[in-house]
Short mmCIF file of C-alpha atoms (C1' of nucleotides) in Angstrom, two decimals:
data_model
loop_
_atom_site.label_atom_id
_atom_site.label_comp_id
_atom_site.label_asym_id
_atom_site.label_seq_id
_atom_site.Cartn_x
_atom_site.Cartn_y
_atom_site.Cartn_z
CA MET T 39 172.37 179.06 120.13
CA PRO T 40 173.83 175.55 120.31
CA ALA T 41 177.54 175.25 120.88
CA SER T 42 179.22 175.35 117.49
CA GLY T 43 180.92 172.20 118.77
CA SER T 44 177.73 170.36 117.87
CA TYR T 45 179.26 170.08 114.42
CA ASP T 46 182.14 168.02 115.78
CA ILE T 47 179.75 165.79 117.69
CA PHE T 48 177.74 165.37 114.53
CA LEU T 49 180.66 164.25 112.40
CA ARG T 50 182.22 162.01 115.02
CA GLY T 51 179.02 160.56 116.46
CA THR T 52 177.09 160.03 113.26
CA PHE T 53 179.78 159.27 110.71
CA GLY T 54 182.77 158.36 112.84
CA ILE T 55 185.12 160.72 111.03
CA GLU T 56 187.36 163.44 112.40
CA PRO T 57 186.17 167.05 111.93
CA GLY T 58 189.74 168.16 111.51
CA GLY T 59 190.37 165.94 108.47
CA ALA T 60 190.14 167.14 104.87
CA THR T 61 186.55 165.97 104.34
CA GLY T 62 185.52 167.26 107.74
CA ARG T 63 186.77 170.74 106.89
CA LYS T 64 185.23 170.73 103.42
CA LEU T 65 181.85 169.83 104.87
CA ARG T 66 182.19 172.38 107.64
CA GLU T 67 182.12 175.18 105.07
CA LEU T 68 178.64 174.09 104.00
CA ALA T 69 177.15 173.80 107.47
CA LYS T 70 174.72 176.34 108.81
CA ILE T 71 174.40 175.80 112.55
CA ILE T 72 171.27 177.31 114.02
CA SER T 73 168.85 176.94 116.87
CA VAL T 74 165.13 176.93 116.22
CA PRO T 75 162.68 177.72 119.01
CA ARG T 76 159.68 175.53 119.66
CA GLY T 77 156.97 176.15 117.05
CA SER T 78 159.26 177.83 114.52
CA ILE T 79 160.06 176.67 111.02
CA ALA T 80 163.65 175.91 110.05
CA PRO T 81 164.96 178.45 107.51
CA LEU T 82 165.62 176.17 104.56
CA ASP T 83 166.42 176.99 100.96
CA HIS T 84 163.29 175.66 99.28
CA THR T 85 164.64 176.00 95.77
CA HIS T 86 167.20 173.30 96.53
CA GLY T 87 167.22 170.14 98.58
CA SER T 88 168.53 170.27 102.13
CA LEU T 89 170.11 167.78 104.46
CA VAL T 90 169.45 168.56 108.11
CA PHE T 91 171.05 167.02 111.16
CA ILE T 92 169.00 167.26 114.36
CA ALA T 93 171.72 168.00 116.91
CA ASP T 94 169.20 168.10 119.75
CA GLY T 95 165.49 168.62 120.24
CA SER T 96 162.75 167.23 118.05
CA THR T 97 161.05 168.28 114.83
CA LYS T 98 158.19 167.45 112.51
CA LEU T 99 158.46 167.37 108.73
CA VAL T 100 155.20 168.72 107.31
CA ALA T 101 153.90 168.30 103.76
CA HIS T 102 151.41 170.90 102.62
CA ALA T 103 148.57 169.72 100.41
CA SER T 104 146.56 172.90 100.17
CA HIS T 105 146.17 175.95 102.40
CA ASP T 106 144.76 174.22 105.49
CA ARG T 107 145.53 170.55 104.94
CA GLU T 108 148.82 169.33 106.36
CA GLN T 109 150.31 165.89 106.62
CA ILE T 110 153.16 165.25 109.00
CA VAL T 111 155.42 162.99 107.03
CA ALA T 112 157.92 162.19 109.77
CA PHE T 113 159.06 163.10 113.28
CA HIS T 114 162.74 163.41 114.05
CA PHE T 115 164.73 163.42 117.26
CA GLY T 116 168.25 164.22 118.39
CA GLY T 117 170.79 162.43 116.21
CA ASP T 118 168.46 162.00 113.23
CA LEU T 119 169.20 163.07 109.68
CA VAL T 120 166.46 164.54 107.50
CA ALA T 121 166.52 164.96 103.73
CA ILE T 122 164.15 167.64 102.45
CA PRO T 123 163.34 167.98 98.74
CA PRO T 124 162.99 171.30 96.93
CA ASP T 125 159.37 172.45 96.57
CA SER T 126 157.61 171.05 93.50
CA GLU T 127 154.10 169.56 93.46
CA HIS T 128 154.04 169.87 97.22
CA ALA T 129 155.86 172.05 99.71
CA PHE T 130 157.61 170.80 102.83
CA SER T 131 158.62 172.53 106.01
CA LEU T 132 160.53 171.43 109.07
CA MET T 133 159.13 172.71 112.36
CA ALA T 134 160.64 172.42 115.83
CA LEU T 135 158.43 170.65 118.41
CA LYS T 136 160.74 171.91 121.15
CA ASP T 137 163.73 174.23 121.06
CA SER T 138 166.09 172.44 118.71
CA GLY T 139 169.63 172.72 117.43
CA LEU T 140 170.01 172.02 113.73
CA ILE T 141 172.89 171.71 111.30
CA ILE T 142 171.70 172.52 107.79
CA PHE T 143 173.54 171.54 104.61
CA PRO T 144 172.69 172.04 100.95
CA ALA T 145 172.07 168.42 100.00
CA ARG T 146 173.76 168.18 96.62
CA GLU T 147 176.95 169.90 97.76
CA PHE T 148 177.09 167.72 100.84
CA TYR T 149 176.83 164.53 98.79
CA ASP T 150 179.41 165.79 96.30
CA ARG T 151 181.96 166.48 99.00
CA ALA T 152 181.13 163.41 101.06
CA SER T 153 181.20 160.88 98.25
CA ALA T 154 184.97 160.50 98.60
CA GLU T 155 184.45 159.17 102.13
CA PRO T 156 182.96 155.64 102.00
CA THR T 157 182.08 155.58 105.69
CA ILE T 158 179.92 158.69 105.32
CA MET T 159 178.17 157.36 102.25
CA ARG T 160 177.49 154.08 103.94
CA VAL T 161 175.90 155.76 106.96
CA LEU T 162 173.84 158.04 104.72
CA LEU T 163 172.60 155.02 102.79
CA ASP T 164 171.57 153.25 105.99
CA ARG T 165 169.78 156.31 107.29
CA PHE T 166 167.94 156.86 104.04
CA GLN T 167 166.96 153.22 103.88
CA THR T 168 165.57 153.37 107.41
CA ALA T 169 163.64 156.53 106.57
CA LEU T 170 162.22 154.85 103.46
CA PHE T 171 161.16 151.76 105.39
CA ARG T 172 159.50 153.91 108.04
CA CYS T 173 157.72 155.91 105.38
CA ARG T 174 156.40 152.73 103.78
CA ASP T 175 155.05 151.53 107.11
CA LYS T 176 153.37 154.88 107.45
CA ALA T 177 151.85 154.52 103.98
CA LEU T 178 150.49 151.11 104.97
CA GLY T 179 148.91 152.62 108.05
CA LEU T 180 147.45 155.60 106.23
CA GLY T 181 146.07 153.48 103.42
CA ARG T 182 144.76 150.41 105.19
CA LYS T 183 144.45 150.83 108.93
CA ASN T 184 141.60 152.18 111.02
CA ALA T 185 141.95 154.86 113.66
CA GLN T 186 142.69 152.53 116.56
CA GLU T 187 145.31 150.54 114.68
CA ARG T 188 147.02 153.75 113.63
CA LEU T 189 147.23 155.14 117.14
CA ALA T 190 148.43 151.82 118.57
CA SER T 191 151.12 151.62 115.88
CA PHE T 192 152.11 155.18 116.55
CA LEU T 193 152.52 154.65 120.28
CA LEU T 194 154.64 151.53 119.79
CA THR T 195 156.84 153.26 117.23
CA MET T 196 157.35 156.22 119.52
CA ALA T 197 158.14 153.91 122.44
CA GLU T 198 160.88 152.40 120.33
CA ARG T 199 162.30 155.66 119.05
CA LEU T 200 162.12 157.63 122.29
CA ASP T 201 163.65 154.83 124.34
CA ASN T 202 166.68 156.92 125.26
CA ASP T 203 166.97 156.21 128.97
CA ALA T 204 166.20 153.11 131.02
CA ASN T 205 162.47 153.81 131.31
CA GLY T 206 161.73 150.33 130.10
CA CYS T 207 160.31 151.93 126.96
CA ARG T 208 156.84 151.91 128.47
CA VAL T 209 156.62 155.43 129.80
CA LEU T 210 156.52 158.02 127.05
CA ASP T 211 156.77 161.77 127.17
CA LEU T 212 155.39 162.67 123.80
CA PRO T 213 156.85 165.92 122.52
CA MET T 214 153.94 166.43 120.10
CA SER T 215 150.34 167.57 120.62
CA ARG T 216 147.19 165.64 119.78
CA ARG T 217 146.96 167.78 116.68
CA ASP T 218 150.42 166.69 115.59
CA ILE T 219 149.52 163.05 116.16
CA GLY T 220 146.39 163.57 114.09
CA ASP T 221 148.30 165.31 111.33
CA SER T 222 150.73 162.41 111.31
CA LEU T 223 148.11 159.65 111.27
CA GLY T 224 145.74 161.29 108.79
CA LEU T 225 143.08 161.73 111.47
CA THR T 226 141.47 164.62 113.35
CA ILE T 227 142.29 165.72 116.84
CA GLU T 228 138.89 164.51 118.04
CA THR T 229 139.42 161.03 116.65
CA ILE T 230 142.82 160.81 118.35
CA SER T 231 141.21 161.80 121.62
CA ARG T 232 138.43 159.24 121.25
CA GLN T 233 140.90 156.47 120.48
CA PHE T 234 142.99 157.38 123.50
CA SER T 235 139.83 157.09 125.57
CA GLU T 236 139.12 153.64 124.15
CA LEU T 237 142.64 152.38 124.77
CA ARG T 238 142.44 153.81 128.28
CA ALA T 239 139.08 152.09 128.87
CA ALA T 240 140.57 148.82 127.63
CA GLY T 241 143.40 149.17 130.13
CA LEU T 242 146.09 149.23 127.45
CA VAL T 243 147.41 152.69 128.21
CA GLU T 244 147.30 155.32 130.91
CA THR T 245 147.70 159.02 130.32
CA SER T 246 148.51 161.86 132.64
CA GLY T 247 148.88 165.46 131.71
CA ARG T 248 149.13 166.25 128.02
CA SER T 249 152.25 164.37 127.12
CA ARG T 250 152.72 161.45 129.49
CA VAL T 251 151.57 158.06 128.21
CA VAL T 252 152.20 154.73 129.91
CA LEU T 253 151.91 151.58 127.81
CA LYS T 254 150.38 149.07 130.22
CA ASP T 255 150.24 146.17 127.78
CA PRO T 256 152.54 146.52 124.76
CA VAL T 257 151.69 143.02 123.50
CA ALA T 258 147.95 143.67 123.35
CA LEU T 259 148.76 147.03 121.83
CA ALA T 260 150.79 145.35 119.08
CA GLN T 261 147.81 143.14 118.32
CA ARG T 262 145.51 146.13 118.03
CA ALA T 263 148.12 147.77 115.82
CA GLY T 264 147.68 145.02 113.25
CA HIS T 265 151.27 143.85 113.60
CA LEU T 266 152.27 140.36 112.60
CA GLN T 267 152.58 138.12 115.66
CA MET O 142 164.97 133.61 81.31
CA PRO O 143 166.50 137.03 80.68
CA ALA O 144 169.88 137.11 79.03
CA SER O 145 172.48 136.91 81.77
CA GLY O 146 173.92 139.93 79.99
CA SER O 147 171.26 141.96 81.78
CA TYR O 148 173.74 142.08 84.64
CA ASP O 149 176.23 143.95 82.46
CA ILE O 150 173.56 146.36 81.30
CA PHE O 151 172.59 146.90 84.91
CA LEU O 152 176.09 147.78 86.07
CA ARG O 153 176.97 149.93 83.10
CA GLY O 154 173.60 151.63 82.63
CA THR O 155 172.74 152.24 86.26
CA PHE O 156 176.11 152.79 87.89
CA GLY O 157 178.38 153.51 84.96
CA ILE O 158 180.98 150.98 86.02
CA GLU O 159 182.53 148.11 84.10
CA PRO O 160 181.25 144.61 84.95
CA GLY O 161 184.72 143.21 84.30
CA GLY O 162 186.37 145.33 87.00
CA ALA O 163 187.12 144.13 90.51
CA THR O 164 183.95 145.55 92.07
CA GLY O 165 181.86 144.38 89.13
CA ARG O 166 183.05 140.82 89.62
CA LYS O 167 182.61 140.88 93.39
CA LEU O 168 179.02 142.04 92.99
CA ARG O 169 178.35 139.51 90.27
CA GLU O 170 178.85 136.70 92.78
CA LEU O 171 175.93 138.03 94.82
CA ALA O 172 173.49 138.46 91.94
CA LYS O 173 170.59 136.09 91.41
CA ILE O 174 169.22 136.70 87.93
CA ILE O 175 165.70 135.43 87.46
CA SER O 176 162.58 135.99 85.43
CA VAL O 177 159.23 136.26 87.16
CA PRO O 178 156.01 135.67 85.23
CA ARG O 179 153.12 138.09 85.46
CA GLY O 180 151.27 137.64 88.74
CA SER O 181 154.07 135.78 90.51
CA ILE O 182 155.95 136.86 93.62
CA ALA O 183 159.70 137.35 93.47
CA PRO O 184 161.51 134.70 95.54
CA LEU O 185 163.18 136.89 98.15
CA ASP O 186 164.93 135.98 101.35
CA HIS O 187 162.55 137.54 103.86
CA THR O 188 164.85 137.04 106.82
CA HIS O 189 167.26 139.57 105.31
CA GLY O 190 166.90 142.73 103.30
CA SER O 191 167.10 142.54 99.52
CA LEU O 192 168.09 144.93 96.81
CA VAL O 193 166.34 144.23 93.52
CA PHE O 194 167.07 145.69 90.11
CA ILE O 195 164.17 145.61 87.66
CA ALA O 196 165.95 144.69 84.42
CA ASP O 197 162.71 144.82 82.47
CA GLY O 198 158.99 144.56 83.10
CA SER O 199 157.12 146.14 85.99
CA THR O 200 156.36 145.19 89.57
CA LYS O 201 154.38 146.21 92.62
CA LEU O 202 155.74 146.23 96.15
CA VAL O 203 152.98 145.11 98.49
CA ALA O 204 152.80 145.60 102.24
CA HIS O 205 150.57 143.18 104.09
CA ALA O 206 148.60 144.55 107.02
CA SER O 207 146.52 141.53 107.91
CA HIS O 208 145.22 138.53 105.95
CA ASP O 209 143.14 140.40 103.38
CA ARG O 210 144.32 144.00 103.60
CA GLU O 211 147.12 144.98 101.28
CA GLN O 212 148.71 148.31 100.54
CA ILE O 213 150.77 148.74 97.42
CA VAL O 214 153.67 150.82 98.60
CA ALA O 215 155.31 151.45 95.23
CA PHE O 216 155.30 150.48 91.57
CA HIS O 217 158.56 149.90 89.75
CA PHE O 218 159.51 149.77 86.10
CA GLY O 219 162.48 148.72 84.00
CA GLY O 220 165.67 150.32 85.31
CA ASP O 221 164.35 150.89 88.83
CA LEU O 222 166.03 149.74 92.03
CA VAL O 223 163.95 148.46 94.94
CA ALA O 224 165.09 148.00 98.53
CA ILE O 225 163.01 145.49 100.48
CA PRO O 226 163.31 145.17 104.27
CA PRO O 227 163.27 141.88 106.14
CA ASP O 228 159.83 140.98 107.56
CA SER O 229 159.14 142.48 110.98
CA GLU O 230 155.93 144.20 112.04
CA HIS O 231 154.74 143.95 108.46
CA ALA O 232 155.59 141.66 105.57
CA PHE O 233 156.44 142.82 102.08
CA SER O 234 156.33 141.06 98.77
CA LEU O 235 157.34 142.04 95.27
CA MET O 236 154.95 140.88 92.55
CA ALA O 237 155.39 141.09 88.78
CA LEU O 238 152.66 143.04 86.95
CA LYS O 239 153.95 141.63 83.68
CA ASP O 240 156.67 139.10 82.92
CA SER O 241 159.74 140.70 84.44
CA GLY O 242 163.47 140.15 84.62
CA LEU O 243 164.98 140.80 88.03
CA ILE O 244 168.45 140.87 89.52
CA ILE O 245 168.31 140.13 93.22
CA PHE O 246 171.06 140.93 95.71
CA PRO O 247 171.30 140.46 99.45
CA ALA O 248 171.23 144.11 100.50
CA ARG O 249 173.86 144.19 103.23
CA GLU O 250 176.44 142.26 101.24
CA PHE O 251 175.83 144.46 98.23
CA TYR O 252 176.42 147.64 100.22
CA ASP O 253 179.52 146.17 101.85
CA ARG O 254 181.11 145.32 98.52
CA ALA O 255 179.92 148.47 96.77
CA SER O 256 181.02 150.96 99.39
CA ALA O 257 184.52 151.06 97.92
CA GLU O 258 183.09 152.47 94.70
CA PRO O 259 181.96 156.09 95.23
CA THR O 260 180.02 156.25 91.96
CA ILE O 261 177.86 153.30 92.99
CA MET O 262 177.20 154.71 96.43
CA ARG O 263 176.28 158.06 94.98
CA VAL O 264 173.76 156.52 92.57
CA LEU O 265 172.29 154.37 95.34
CA LEU O 266 171.91 157.46 97.52
CA ASP O 267 170.10 159.33 94.75
CA ARG O 268 167.78 156.43 94.06
CA PHE O 269 166.96 155.97 97.73
CA GLN O 270 166.32 159.66 98.11
CA THR O 271 163.96 159.66 95.16
CA ALA O 272 162.14 156.63 96.56
CA LEU O 273 161.83 158.38 99.92
CA PHE O 274 160.47 161.57 98.36
CA ARG O 275 157.95 159.59 96.34
CA CYS O 276 156.89 157.69 99.41
CA ARG O 277 156.34 160.95 101.30
CA ASP O 278 154.17 162.27 98.50
CA LYS O 279 152.22 159.06 98.71
CA ALA O 280 151.82 159.51 102.46
CA LEU O 281 150.49 163.01 101.87
CA GLY O 282 147.96 161.66 99.40
CA LEU O 283 146.86 158.78 101.60
CA GLY O 284 146.56 160.97 104.66
CA ARG O 285 145.01 164.14 103.34
CA LYS O 286 143.59 163.82 99.84
CA ASN O 287 140.17 162.72 98.68
CA ALA O 288 139.51 160.04 96.11
CA GLN O 289 139.54 162.34 93.08
CA GLU O 290 142.75 164.09 94.07
CA ARG O 291 144.42 160.75 94.63
CA LEU O 292 143.49 159.37 91.23
CA ALA O 293 144.47 162.58 89.45
CA SER O 294 147.84 162.56 91.24
CA PHE O 295 148.32 158.93 90.36
CA LEU O 296 147.65 159.45 86.67
CA LEU O 297 150.04 162.39 86.47
CA THR O 298 152.75 160.49 88.30
CA MET O 299 152.34 157.52 86.00
CA ALA O 300 152.40 159.77 82.95
CA GLU O 301 155.75 161.06 84.14
CA ARG O 302 157.24 157.69 85.00
CA LEU O 303 155.97 155.78 81.97
CA ASP O 304 157.02 158.48 79.53
CA ASN O 305 159.46 156.16 77.79
CA ASP O 306 158.70 156.87 74.13
CA ALA O 307 157.61 160.00 72.30
CA ASN O 308 153.93 159.61 73.12
CA GLY O 309 153.83 163.14 74.48
CA CYS O 310 153.31 161.61 77.93
CA ARG O 311 149.56 161.89 77.51
CA VAL O 312 148.69 158.39 76.36
CA LEU O 313 149.18 155.82 79.08
CA ASP O 314 149.11 152.07 78.94
CA LEU O 315 148.72 151.25 82.60
CA PRO O 316 150.27 147.89 83.45
CA MET O 317 148.18 147.59 86.60
CA SER O 318 144.52 146.73 87.19
CA ARG O 319 141.89 148.90 88.88
CA ARG O 320 142.41 146.77 91.96
CA ASP O 321 146.11 147.58 91.97
CA ILE O 322 145.35 151.27 91.62
CA GLY O 323 142.94 150.99 94.51
CA ASP O 324 145.45 149.09 96.64
CA SER O 325 147.99 151.79 95.89
CA LEU O 326 145.70 154.74 96.66
CA GLY O 327 144.06 153.26 99.74
CA LEU O 328 140.68 153.07 97.98
CA THR O 329 138.39 150.33 96.71
CA ILE O 330 138.08 149.19 93.14
CA GLU O 331 134.56 150.68 92.96
CA THR O 332 135.74 154.11 94.08
CA ILE O 333 138.50 154.06 91.46
CA SER O 334 135.94 153.23 88.83
CA ARG O 335 133.59 155.99 89.93
CA GLN O 336 136.39 158.54 89.91
CA PHE O 337 137.42 157.48 86.42
CA SER O 338 133.82 158.04 85.36
CA GLU O 339 133.83 161.52 86.86
CA LEU O 340 137.10 162.49 85.21
CA ARG O 341 135.75 161.11 81.94
CA ALA O 342 132.53 163.09 82.31
CA ALA O 343 134.55 166.22 83.01
CA GLY O 344 136.48 165.66 79.80
CA LEU O 345 139.84 165.38 81.59
CA VAL O 346 140.61 161.83 80.52
CA GLU O 347 139.49 159.23 78.03
CA THR O 348 139.77 155.51 78.55
CA SER O 349 139.64 152.61 76.14
CA GLY O 350 139.97 148.96 77.00
CA ARG O 351 141.26 148.18 80.46
CA SER O 352 144.63 149.80 80.37
CA ARG O 353 144.59 152.67 77.91
CA VAL O 354 144.14 156.15 79.42
CA VAL O 355 144.49 159.44 77.55
CA LEU O 356 145.08 162.58 79.57
CA LYS O 357 143.12 165.22 77.69
CA ASP O 358 143.90 168.11 80.01
CA PRO O 359 146.95 167.58 82.22
CA VAL O 360 146.78 171.13 83.61
CA ALA O 361 143.22 170.76 84.86
CA LEU O 362 144.18 167.35 86.15
CA ALA O 363 147.05 168.85 88.15
CA GLN O 364 144.60 171.29 89.71
CA ARG O 365 142.27 168.47 90.74
CA ALA O 366 145.29 166.62 92.12
CA GLY O 367 145.82 169.38 94.66
CA HIS O 368 149.23 170.29 93.28
CA LEU O 369 150.73 173.68 93.89
CA GLN O 370 150.28 175.89 90.86
"C1'" DG I 274 133.54 133.13 66.53
"C1'" DC I 275 131.46 131.35 71.06
"C1'" DG I 276 131.22 130.51 75.67
"C1'" DC I 277 133.83 131.24 79.94
"C1'" DT I 278 136.23 133.85 83.19
"C1'" DT I 279 137.85 137.86 84.92
"C1'" DC I 280 137.62 142.73 85.33
"C1'" DA I 281 135.06 147.15 85.28
"C1'" DT I 282 131.05 149.87 85.92
"C1'" DT I 283 126.91 151.47 88.16
"C1'" DG I 284 123.43 151.67 91.82
"C1'" DA I 285 121.64 151.30 96.74
"C1'" DT I 286 122.74 151.26 101.35
"C1'" DC I 287 125.82 151.43 105.42
"C1'" DT I 288 129.46 153.09 108.48
"C1'" DG I 289 133.79 155.03 110.46
"C1'" DA I 290 135.68 159.10 110.84
"C1'" DG I 291 134.85 164.16 110.03
"C1'" DT I 292 132.52 168.32 111.45
"C1'" DC I 293 130.29 171.29 114.58
"C1'" DA I 294 129.57 172.57 119.26
"C1'" DA I 295 130.22 172.75 124.12
"C1'" DA I 296 132.37 171.69 128.41
"C1'" DG I 297 136.38 170.36 131.06
"C1'" DA I 298 141.51 170.04 132.14
"C1'" DC I 299 146.11 171.58 131.91
"C1'" DT I 300 149.67 175.59 131.63
"C1'" DT I 301 151.11 180.04 131.74
"C1'" DT I 302 151.44 184.49 133.38
"C1'" DG I 303 150.57 188.62 135.65
"C1'" DC D 80 147.09 181.80 142.96
"C1'" DA D 81 143.61 183.35 140.07
"C1'" DA D 82 142.47 184.55 135.50
"C1'" DA D 83 143.26 183.68 130.74
"C1'" DG D 84 144.38 181.03 127.10
"C1'" DT D 85 145.28 176.79 125.07
"C1'" DC D 86 144.69 171.98 124.56
"C1'" DT D 87 141.76 167.89 125.31
"C1'" DT D 88 137.62 165.36 125.87
"C1'" DT D 89 132.87 164.17 124.90
"C1'" DG D 90 128.47 164.35 122.38
"C1'" DA D 91 125.27 164.92 118.27
"C1'" DC D 92 125.01 164.87 113.56
"C1'" DT D 93 126.90 164.52 108.60
"C1'" DC D 94 129.16 162.64 104.74
"C1'" DA D 95 132.80 160.46 101.70
"C1'" DG D 96 133.92 156.31 100.63
"C1'" DA D 97 133.12 151.18 101.89
"C1'" DT D 98 130.22 147.43 101.26
"C1'" DC D 99 126.80 144.67 99.03
"C1'" DA D 100 124.65 143.46 94.77
"C1'" DA D 101 123.84 143.25 89.94
"C1'" DT D 102 124.91 144.22 85.16
"C1'" DG D 103 128.02 145.02 81.42
"C1'" DA D 104 132.55 144.85 78.88
"C1'" DA D 105 137.24 142.72 77.70
"C1'" DG D 106 140.16 139.29 77.08
"C1'" DC D 107 141.13 134.19 76.48
"C1'" DG D 108 140.89 129.31 75.34
"C1'" DC D 109 138.90 126.11 72.56
#
DNA sequence: GCGCTTCATTGATCTGAGTCAAAGACTTTG
DNA sequence: CAAAGTCTTTGACTCAGATCAATGAAGCGC
């Protein structure tokens, strides 16, 4: 169980407001602070929208087409905010990739109570905008890129987002499996594996173990990703 | 040129605030009100993000992978708000599907001046959330659905969004070409055409001319779209 | 209303990624 | 540390949708 103090860190770190203030206390009443073990699904209320803060760990947001077809719609890491819609045409679930601490709010109530605080709303807006822009890039990849371009894009994006320490953003420890990468890129596990082999053969990446990836030539990788120069 | 009064309609209709108030006047200074003829690209500042209000008409937001590969990331209709990022790995452009009136703001400045007004921020948040949820559904379709499911989904979504008058939301006048539909669904124009033929043969839709589509059996269509029952 | 242009449909063939199958590598656990 | 289980890699074959090519409508200008 994560320290209940993760709520304070959340409010101060993400929104820059004091947990002890009026808004801070009003929001606290809504928060459900839980820890989710690797491979488990976050217990969300699927009849209403949720807003989830990833206190620590990492998660995948999965959209379910039918029984056995899943599309990972986004990955999230410590510090991220995730908005999850109520189930309608499609169902969504949030699964932990590693043991994760989450703070779960009912979305509507959170917005109602937060709307008095301009700094919170401004941060929410920025986060949502970033999520939207990322999702559009993903749509571009899924609709118009081939397998190699998708994997190259993916690796560069992860390098950027996982660049927490001073690893020079070239050595990645991917928290997700090949299957997850496939489910995110709209490809199969075998295709992911084949594309890794090709990138390896071309000297653009090195891999060791199941999660370690070294980007040997990020520039060439960006070209293969179909990025603008 | 659209009546400059479209700005007033925008503020009152979308945000419910008075254009004559302090915030209304501050935002007015940022607005660029223009009309864009069918087939033309909105003149945006691509070094900064933009926020565009579609006063009337309809547009497509296009992401450019490389030279000849385009992915339509979203369609927008009168009353919609569109956030467009500055160019980075990919470039975006907003093109009018029919003669359209737009109100263009520099995004950052708009948010800065609007953040004092909770009602505006709340509406923005809702709109962004809706856009994000739509984009995720699109990602699911592009990643995991076959051609027929994609087209069926598309038609149902359009029926919902174009349901302006009392046409029972079953008779559509699509403002976009087969090519646009293809560019939106990650398919070719020929595949779109073939899928229309199949749906027609199955008695689920009727088409007449280039833009008229009648949904004869929305329930069966929803099944083919891979929606949850 | 007639020719021109653009868009949509249909058919034949090709191909990149999926599927099926098997072997090999990494982790975990007793 | 060896056995078991899981994840990854590689190969052979298949198939949905792309590509190439031709014909058939719609819409538009004169």
